XYZ file of C-alpha atoms in Angstrom:
214
model
C 0.167 -0.009 -0.658
C 1.413 3.655 -0.772
C 1.409 5.913 1.785
C -0.582 7.977 -0.219
C -3.118 5.546 0.544
C -1.676 4.791 3.977
C -2.583 8.224 4.376
C -6.158 8.892 2.648
C -7.278 6.315 4.904
C -5.250 7.503 8.228
C -7.367 10.986 7.551
C -10.815 8.798 6.443
C -10.290 6.582 10.109
C -10.035 10.195 11.947
C -12.059 11.849 10.333
C -14.485 8.957 11.562
C -13.730 8.664 14.521
C -14.148 12.666 15.442
C -17.303 13.134 13.722
C -18.721 10.021 16.429
C -16.864 11.232 18.929
C -19.156 14.402 17.943
C -22.561 12.420 17.359
C -21.961 10.535 20.605
C -21.721 14.215 22.852
C -24.090 15.761 21.324
C -26.858 12.883 20.866
C -24.969 9.586 24.293
C -23.946 6.455 22.441
C -27.352 4.711 22.247
C -29.358 7.231 20.210
C -26.515 7.652 17.756
C -26.604 3.975 14.797
C -24.020 3.621 12.558
C -26.120 4.385 9.557
C -25.960 8.456 11.061
C -22.399 8.052 11.647
C -21.314 7.095 8.330
C -23.050 9.914 6.715
C -22.146 12.314 8.543
C -18.300 11.734 7.829
C -19.285 10.933 3.997
C -18.198 7.896 3.830
C -20.681 4.942 3.113
C -22.071 2.728 5.521
C -20.239 -1.006 3.971
C -16.974 1.895 4.197
C -17.592 2.513 8.284
C -18.674 -1.739 8.556
C -15.565 -2.763 7.291
C -12.851 0.135 9.978
C -15.383 -0.521 12.724
C -17.368 -4.274 12.600
C -18.793 -3.751 15.604
C -20.758 -0.389 17.068
C -18.791 -1.346 21.144
C -15.476 -1.355 18.560
C -16.066 2.190 17.509
C -17.544 3.062 20.922
C -13.961 1.699 22.369
C -11.570 3.175 19.281
C -13.325 6.378 19.680
C -12.677 6.637 23.887
C -9.037 5.353 22.918
C -8.313 8.286 20.941
C -9.676 10.618 22.777
C -8.120 9.972 26.224
C -4.709 8.923 24.193
C -4.013 12.615 22.626
C -4.664 13.657 27.118
C -2.456 10.838 28.135
C 0.032 11.574 24.867
C -0.210 15.608 26.487
C 0.850 15.324 29.435
C 2.834 12.924 28.885
C 5.129 15.931 27.541
C 4.032 18.204 30.052
C 5.178 15.425 32.408
C 7.147 11.959 31.443
C 7.306 9.512 33.752
C 10.705 8.769 33.727
C 11.191 13.023 34.818
C 8.543 12.764 38.152
C 11.652 10.817 39.811
C 12.168 12.285 44.243
C 9.324 14.118 43.530
C 7.221 14.028 46.722
C 3.754 11.243 47.186
C 1.743 14.312 48.082
C 3.046 17.004 45.766
C 2.068 13.920 42.256
C -1.077 12.737 44.429
C -1.941 16.807 44.003
C -0.869 17.223 40.272
C -3.106 14.658 39.049
C -6.703 15.933 40.848
C -5.394 19.331 39.049
C -4.993 18.121 36.245
C -8.750 16.482 36.881
C -9.777 19.469 37.401
C -8.472 20.417 33.666
C -9.555 17.768 32.054
C -13.722 19.761 33.709
C -12.093 22.573 32.236
C -10.930 21.918 29.221
C -12.168 18.631 27.557
C -16.094 18.039 29.342
C -17.977 17.069 26.132
C -14.441 13.704 27.133
C -16.366 13.606 30.914
C -19.490 13.071 28.809
C -18.303 10.887 26.936
C -16.458 8.581 28.922
C -19.231 8.533 31.774
C -21.758 7.416 28.731
C -18.888 4.978 27.818
C -18.329 3.763 30.791
C -22.601 2.415 31.032
C -22.805 1.875 27.922
C -19.864 -0.937 27.849
C -21.048 -2.505 31.021
C -24.436 -2.880 29.261
C -22.665 -4.332 26.152
C -19.182 -5.625 26.297
C -17.687 -5.218 29.182
C -16.278 -8.978 28.303
C -14.642 -7.442 25.147
C -11.603 -8.159 24.031
C -11.349 -4.403 22.550
C -12.635 -3.065 25.614
C -9.122 -4.982 27.553
C -7.072 -3.677 25.139
C -7.828 -0.824 25.685
C -7.957 -0.954 29.461
C -4.059 -1.733 28.440
C -3.682 1.714 26.979
C -3.878 3.713 30.681
C -0.725 2.132 31.367
C 0.777 5.769 31.513
C -1.804 6.759 33.800
C -1.981 3.118 36.202
C 1.781 2.950 36.357
C 1.869 6.643 37.254
C -0.410 5.974 40.318
C 0.839 2.788 41.546
C 4.179 4.697 41.699
C 2.796 7.669 43.691
C 1.660 5.340 46.564
C 4.533 3.154 46.860
C 6.430 6.605 47.051
C 4.019 7.560 49.591
C 5.259 3.950 51.262
C 8.398 5.725 52.111
C 8.493 9.231 52.329
C 5.082 9.217 54.346
C 3.098 12.581 52.716
C -0.289 10.239 52.861
C -1.416 7.823 54.510
C -0.945 4.308 53.276
C -2.901 2.868 55.624
C -5.603 2.719 53.658
C -5.657 -0.277 50.725
C -4.142 1.046 47.416
C -7.399 0.642 45.328
C -9.053 1.964 48.171
C -6.621 5.004 48.600
C -7.211 5.427 44.638
C -11.108 5.104 44.298
C -11.583 7.463 47.320
C -9.052 10.338 45.671
C -8.519 10.497 42.106
C -11.730 7.873 40.526
C -13.945 10.441 43.314
C -12.541 13.076 41.190
C -12.920 12.239 38.301
C -16.427 11.025 38.887
C -17.466 14.488 39.944
C -15.229 16.364 37.507
C -17.459 14.061 34.463
C -21.111 14.311 36.794
C -20.842 18.196 37.356
C -19.838 18.107 33.291
C -22.424 17.171 31.812
C -25.903 18.799 34.168
C -25.728 15.532 36.932
C -24.831 17.315 40.687
C -28.966 17.538 42.746
C -29.074 21.150 41.593
C -26.012 22.065 39.209
C -26.589 24.334 36.117
C -25.391 22.441 33.465
C -23.709 25.861 32.277
C -21.802 26.655 35.004
C -18.573 26.612 36.050
C -18.334 24.377 38.784
C -14.599 24.844 39.562
C -14.578 26.024 43.147
C -16.497 23.479 44.028
C -13.544 20.746 43.107
C -10.847 23.365 44.109
C -13.183 22.031 47.572
C -13.332 18.115 47.187
C -10.043 18.765 45.906
C -8.853 19.676 49.597
C -11.361 17.310 51.555
C -9.411 15.014 49.836
C -6.178 16.062 51.184
C -7.252 16.203 54.712
C -8.282 13.007 53.961
C -5.131 11.840 53.335
C -2.727 13.711 55.499
C -4.867 13.163 58.224
C -2.201 11.752 60.528
C 0.724 12.660 58.745
């Protein structure tokens, strides 16, 4: 296959993925058909199904592409190799701030991610492509695990809490709150309102929790 042909295919795939993302965010994944995506992307249904034999596979690749873009930018700003001797607490603060920045700059991705989690839990938990997607989160998982291990050494935050529980009540809580504020799912919230201050208060509560007794 010549380079020109490959470039055309890559451009077509990127257009499909970006178009699908926009429509999924606007209408939710469940409400969108593959035919609607093909039409909006300017490709035939046969072409779309040649790239993605099922809607689930398209949904997974859309999620993977969008998060890869974010993680690549994170790795450019702070490569894992550069973390070195940064205290564990500072790493946690950086992570929480990163999630607040996601809320400020990537609300559509947070909305998609929340919908994605609900969708795949219903239709494809054991899908092989989904397993590959989870493996693509390697960079994030390594950062979080190394952060927890560092805290065992420097005692900058509590490690009497099991690692899985620690992640659920800290970074995953922040992520979930960002998703819900982005979608306007917090009771009494307004979708167009900026809830950065609430997320900053949540961050303060998390930091107080993990440093109590240190």
